[in-house]
mmCIF file of C-alpha atoms in Angstrom:
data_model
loop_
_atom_site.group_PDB
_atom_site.id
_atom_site.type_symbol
_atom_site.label_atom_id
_atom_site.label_comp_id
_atom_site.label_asym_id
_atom_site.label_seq_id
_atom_site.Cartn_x
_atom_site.Cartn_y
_atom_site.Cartn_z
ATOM 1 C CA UNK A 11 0.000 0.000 0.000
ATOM 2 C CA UNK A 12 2.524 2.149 0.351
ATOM 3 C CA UNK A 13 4.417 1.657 -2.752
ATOM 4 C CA UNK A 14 1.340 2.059 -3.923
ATOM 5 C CA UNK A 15 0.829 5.933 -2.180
ATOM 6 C CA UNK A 16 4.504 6.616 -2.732
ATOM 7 C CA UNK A 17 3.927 6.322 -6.620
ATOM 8 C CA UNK A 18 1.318 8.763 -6.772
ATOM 9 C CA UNK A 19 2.469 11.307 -4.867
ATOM 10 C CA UNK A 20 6.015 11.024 -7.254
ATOM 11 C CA UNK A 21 3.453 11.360 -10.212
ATOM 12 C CA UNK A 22 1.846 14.211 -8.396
ATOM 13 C CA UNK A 23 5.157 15.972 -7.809
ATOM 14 C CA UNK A 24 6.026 15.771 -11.239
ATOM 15 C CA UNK A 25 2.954 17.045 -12.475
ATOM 16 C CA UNK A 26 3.416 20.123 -9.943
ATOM 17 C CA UNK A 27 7.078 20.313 -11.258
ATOM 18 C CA UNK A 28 5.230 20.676 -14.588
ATOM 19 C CA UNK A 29 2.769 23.278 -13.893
ATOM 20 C CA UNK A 30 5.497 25.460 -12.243
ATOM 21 C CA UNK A 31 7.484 24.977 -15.232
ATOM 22 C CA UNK A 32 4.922 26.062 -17.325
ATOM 23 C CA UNK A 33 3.643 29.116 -15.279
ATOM 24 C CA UNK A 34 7.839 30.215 -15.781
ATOM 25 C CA UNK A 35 6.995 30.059 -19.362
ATOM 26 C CA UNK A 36 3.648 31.748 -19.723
ATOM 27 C CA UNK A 37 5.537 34.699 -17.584
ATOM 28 C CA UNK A 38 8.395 34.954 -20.208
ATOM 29 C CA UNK A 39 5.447 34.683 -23.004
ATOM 30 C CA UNK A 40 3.185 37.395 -21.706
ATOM 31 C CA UNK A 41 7.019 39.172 -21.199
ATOM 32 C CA UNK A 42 7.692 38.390 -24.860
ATOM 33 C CA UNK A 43 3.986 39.439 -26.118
ATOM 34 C CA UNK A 44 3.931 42.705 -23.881
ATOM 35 C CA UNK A 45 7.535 43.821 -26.051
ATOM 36 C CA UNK A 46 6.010 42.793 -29.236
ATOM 37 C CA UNK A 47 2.789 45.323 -28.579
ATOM 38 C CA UNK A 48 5.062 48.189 -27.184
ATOM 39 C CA UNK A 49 7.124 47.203 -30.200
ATOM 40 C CA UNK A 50 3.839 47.335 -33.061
ATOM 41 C CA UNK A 51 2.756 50.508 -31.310
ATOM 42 C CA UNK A 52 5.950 52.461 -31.407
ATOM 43 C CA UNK A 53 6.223 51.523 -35.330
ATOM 44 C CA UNK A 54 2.603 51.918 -36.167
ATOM 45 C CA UNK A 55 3.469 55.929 -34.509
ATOM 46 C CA UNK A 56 5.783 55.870 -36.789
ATOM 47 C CA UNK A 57 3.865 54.793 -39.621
ATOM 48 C CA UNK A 58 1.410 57.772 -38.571
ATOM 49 C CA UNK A 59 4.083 60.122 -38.391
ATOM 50 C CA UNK A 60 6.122 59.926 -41.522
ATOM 51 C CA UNK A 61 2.807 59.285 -43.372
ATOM 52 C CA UNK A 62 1.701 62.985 -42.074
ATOM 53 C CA UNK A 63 4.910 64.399 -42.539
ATOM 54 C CA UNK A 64 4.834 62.742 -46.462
ATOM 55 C CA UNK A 65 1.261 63.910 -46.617
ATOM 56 C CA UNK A 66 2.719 68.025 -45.623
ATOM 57 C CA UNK A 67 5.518 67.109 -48.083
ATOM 58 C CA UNK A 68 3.275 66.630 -51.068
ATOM 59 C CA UNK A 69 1.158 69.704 -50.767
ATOM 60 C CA UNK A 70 4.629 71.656 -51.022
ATOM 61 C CA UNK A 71 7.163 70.429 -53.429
ATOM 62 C CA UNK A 72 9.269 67.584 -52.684
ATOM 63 C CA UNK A 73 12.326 65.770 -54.719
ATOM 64 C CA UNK A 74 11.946 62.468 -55.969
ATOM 65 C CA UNK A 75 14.400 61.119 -54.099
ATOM 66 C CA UNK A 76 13.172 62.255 -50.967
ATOM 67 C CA UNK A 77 9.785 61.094 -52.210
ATOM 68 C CA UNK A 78 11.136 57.428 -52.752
ATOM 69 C CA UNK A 79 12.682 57.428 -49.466
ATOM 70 C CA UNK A 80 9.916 58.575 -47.350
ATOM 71 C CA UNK A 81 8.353 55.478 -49.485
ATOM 72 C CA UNK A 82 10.728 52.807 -48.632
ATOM 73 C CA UNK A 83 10.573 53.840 -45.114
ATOM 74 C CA UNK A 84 7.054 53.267 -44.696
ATOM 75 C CA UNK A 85 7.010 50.386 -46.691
ATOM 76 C CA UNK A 86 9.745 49.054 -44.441
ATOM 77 C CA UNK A 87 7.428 50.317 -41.141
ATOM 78 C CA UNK A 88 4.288 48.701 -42.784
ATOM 79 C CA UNK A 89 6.707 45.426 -43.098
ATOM 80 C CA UNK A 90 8.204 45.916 -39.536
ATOM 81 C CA UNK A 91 3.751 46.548 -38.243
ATOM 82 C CA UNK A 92 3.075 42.912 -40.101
ATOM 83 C CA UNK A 93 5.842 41.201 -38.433
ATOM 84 C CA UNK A 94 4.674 42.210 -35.472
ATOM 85 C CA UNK A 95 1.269 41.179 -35.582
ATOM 86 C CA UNK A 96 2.378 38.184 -36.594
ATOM 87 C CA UNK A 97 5.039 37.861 -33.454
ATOM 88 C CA UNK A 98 1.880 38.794 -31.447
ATOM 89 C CA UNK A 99 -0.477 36.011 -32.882
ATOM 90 C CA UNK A 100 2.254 33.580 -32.356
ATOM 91 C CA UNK A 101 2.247 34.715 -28.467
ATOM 92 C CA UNK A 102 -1.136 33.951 -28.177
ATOM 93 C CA UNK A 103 -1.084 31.101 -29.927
ATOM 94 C CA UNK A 104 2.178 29.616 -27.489
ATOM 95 C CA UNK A 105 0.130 31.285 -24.568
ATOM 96 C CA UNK A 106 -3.055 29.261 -25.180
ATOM 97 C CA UNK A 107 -1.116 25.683 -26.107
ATOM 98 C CA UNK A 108 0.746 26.231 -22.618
ATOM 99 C CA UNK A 109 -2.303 27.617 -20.929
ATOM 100 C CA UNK A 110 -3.796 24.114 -21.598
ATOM 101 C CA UNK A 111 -1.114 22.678 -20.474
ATOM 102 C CA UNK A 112 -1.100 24.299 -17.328
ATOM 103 C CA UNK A 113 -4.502 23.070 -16.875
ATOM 104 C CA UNK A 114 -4.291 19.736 -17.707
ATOM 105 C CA UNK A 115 -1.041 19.526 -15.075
ATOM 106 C CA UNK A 116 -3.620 21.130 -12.782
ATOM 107 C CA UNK A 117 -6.500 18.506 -13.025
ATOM 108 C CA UNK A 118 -3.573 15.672 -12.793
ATOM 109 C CA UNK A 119 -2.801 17.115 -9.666
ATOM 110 C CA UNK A 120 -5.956 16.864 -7.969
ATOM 111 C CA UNK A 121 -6.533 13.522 -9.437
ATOM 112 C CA UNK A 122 -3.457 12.145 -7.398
ATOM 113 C CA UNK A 123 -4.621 13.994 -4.971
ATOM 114 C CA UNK A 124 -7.571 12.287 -4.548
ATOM 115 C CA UNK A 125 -6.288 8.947 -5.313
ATOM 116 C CA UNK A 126 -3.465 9.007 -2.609
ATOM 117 C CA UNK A 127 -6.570 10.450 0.053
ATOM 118 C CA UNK A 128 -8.283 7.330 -1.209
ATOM 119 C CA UNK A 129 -5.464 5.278 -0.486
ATOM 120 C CA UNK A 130 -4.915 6.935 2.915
ATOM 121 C CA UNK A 131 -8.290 6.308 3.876
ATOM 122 C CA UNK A 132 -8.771 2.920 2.705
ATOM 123 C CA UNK A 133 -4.863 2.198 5.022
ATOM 124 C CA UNK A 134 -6.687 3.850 7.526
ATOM 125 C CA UNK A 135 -9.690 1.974 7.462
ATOM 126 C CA UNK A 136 -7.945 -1.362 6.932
ATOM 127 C CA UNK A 137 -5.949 -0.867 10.283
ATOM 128 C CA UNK A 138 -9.394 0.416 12.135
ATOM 129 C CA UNK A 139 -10.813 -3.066 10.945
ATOM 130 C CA UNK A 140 -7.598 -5.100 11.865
ATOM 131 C CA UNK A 141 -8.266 -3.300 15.291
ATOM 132 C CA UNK A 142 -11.729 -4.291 15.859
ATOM 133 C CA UNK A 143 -11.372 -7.617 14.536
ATOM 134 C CA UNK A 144 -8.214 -7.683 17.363
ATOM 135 C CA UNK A 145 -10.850 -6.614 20.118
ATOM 136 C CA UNK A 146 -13.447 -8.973 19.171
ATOM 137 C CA UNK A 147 -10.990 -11.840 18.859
ATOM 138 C CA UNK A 148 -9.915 -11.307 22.670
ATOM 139 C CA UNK A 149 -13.148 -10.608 23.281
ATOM 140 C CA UNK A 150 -14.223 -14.041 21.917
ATOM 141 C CA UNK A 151 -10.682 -15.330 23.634
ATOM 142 C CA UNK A 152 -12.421 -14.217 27.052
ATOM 143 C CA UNK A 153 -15.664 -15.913 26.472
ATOM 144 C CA UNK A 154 -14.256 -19.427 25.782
ATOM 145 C CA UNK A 155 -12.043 -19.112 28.636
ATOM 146 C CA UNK A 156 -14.969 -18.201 30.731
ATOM 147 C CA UNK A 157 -17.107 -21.310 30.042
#
């Protein structure tokens, strides 16, 4: 029996070695995913920015060259905003697969819990009966000496 209650209390540990394991990781992902959004918004500002500033540019005169530039750097900000929503949708994607993890660790946990209370109880119940049976037996013991 108590192999028995030894073996799922290891399997419980590991499963709570798990879950802390994977609450380390959903930290560093919600980390991650909180310096990808401060990340999209600080380029998406300067999307808005440079776009206005174009947008002043053209209703004065502007070179081409200085056109084409202010047009490859918002194409590369509009380039730099994708891969960031993509880096974001990828966090959330990581963040739910581990999330499930987490609770599936969680459940396993209170299933050993339960099974090595089970176990407990049933020990203790087993060495109540061994007790009584003990009693009666002298009791019994005591009769037939009696008569």
């Amino acid at each position: 029996m108590n192999k028995k209650i030894r073996c799922f209390t290891l399997l419980k540990n590991i499963n709570f070695r798990k879950n802390y394991q994977t609450s380390i990781l959903l930290k560093k992902i919600l980390h991650n995913y909180s310096q990808a959004k401060t990340q999209l918004n600080i380029l998406i500002g300067y999307q808005k920015e440079y776009s206005q500033y174009l947008n002043k540019q053209l209703t004065s005169s502007i070179s081409g060259m200085k056109l084409i530039n202010f047009y490859n750097f918002i194409f590369f900000l509009i380039n730099g905003i994708e891969r960031q929503k993509n880096v974001l949708q990828e966090c959330i994607k990581q963040y739910n697969k581990e999330i499930l993890k987490w609770k599936q660790n969680k459940i396993n946990i209170q299933v050993w819990d339960k099974i090595i209370s089970n176990l407990l109880l049933n020990q203790s119940n087993k060495i109540q009966l061994l007790k009584d049976y003990e009693v009666e037996l002298l009791f019994v013991r005591k009769l037939i000496l009696e008569f």
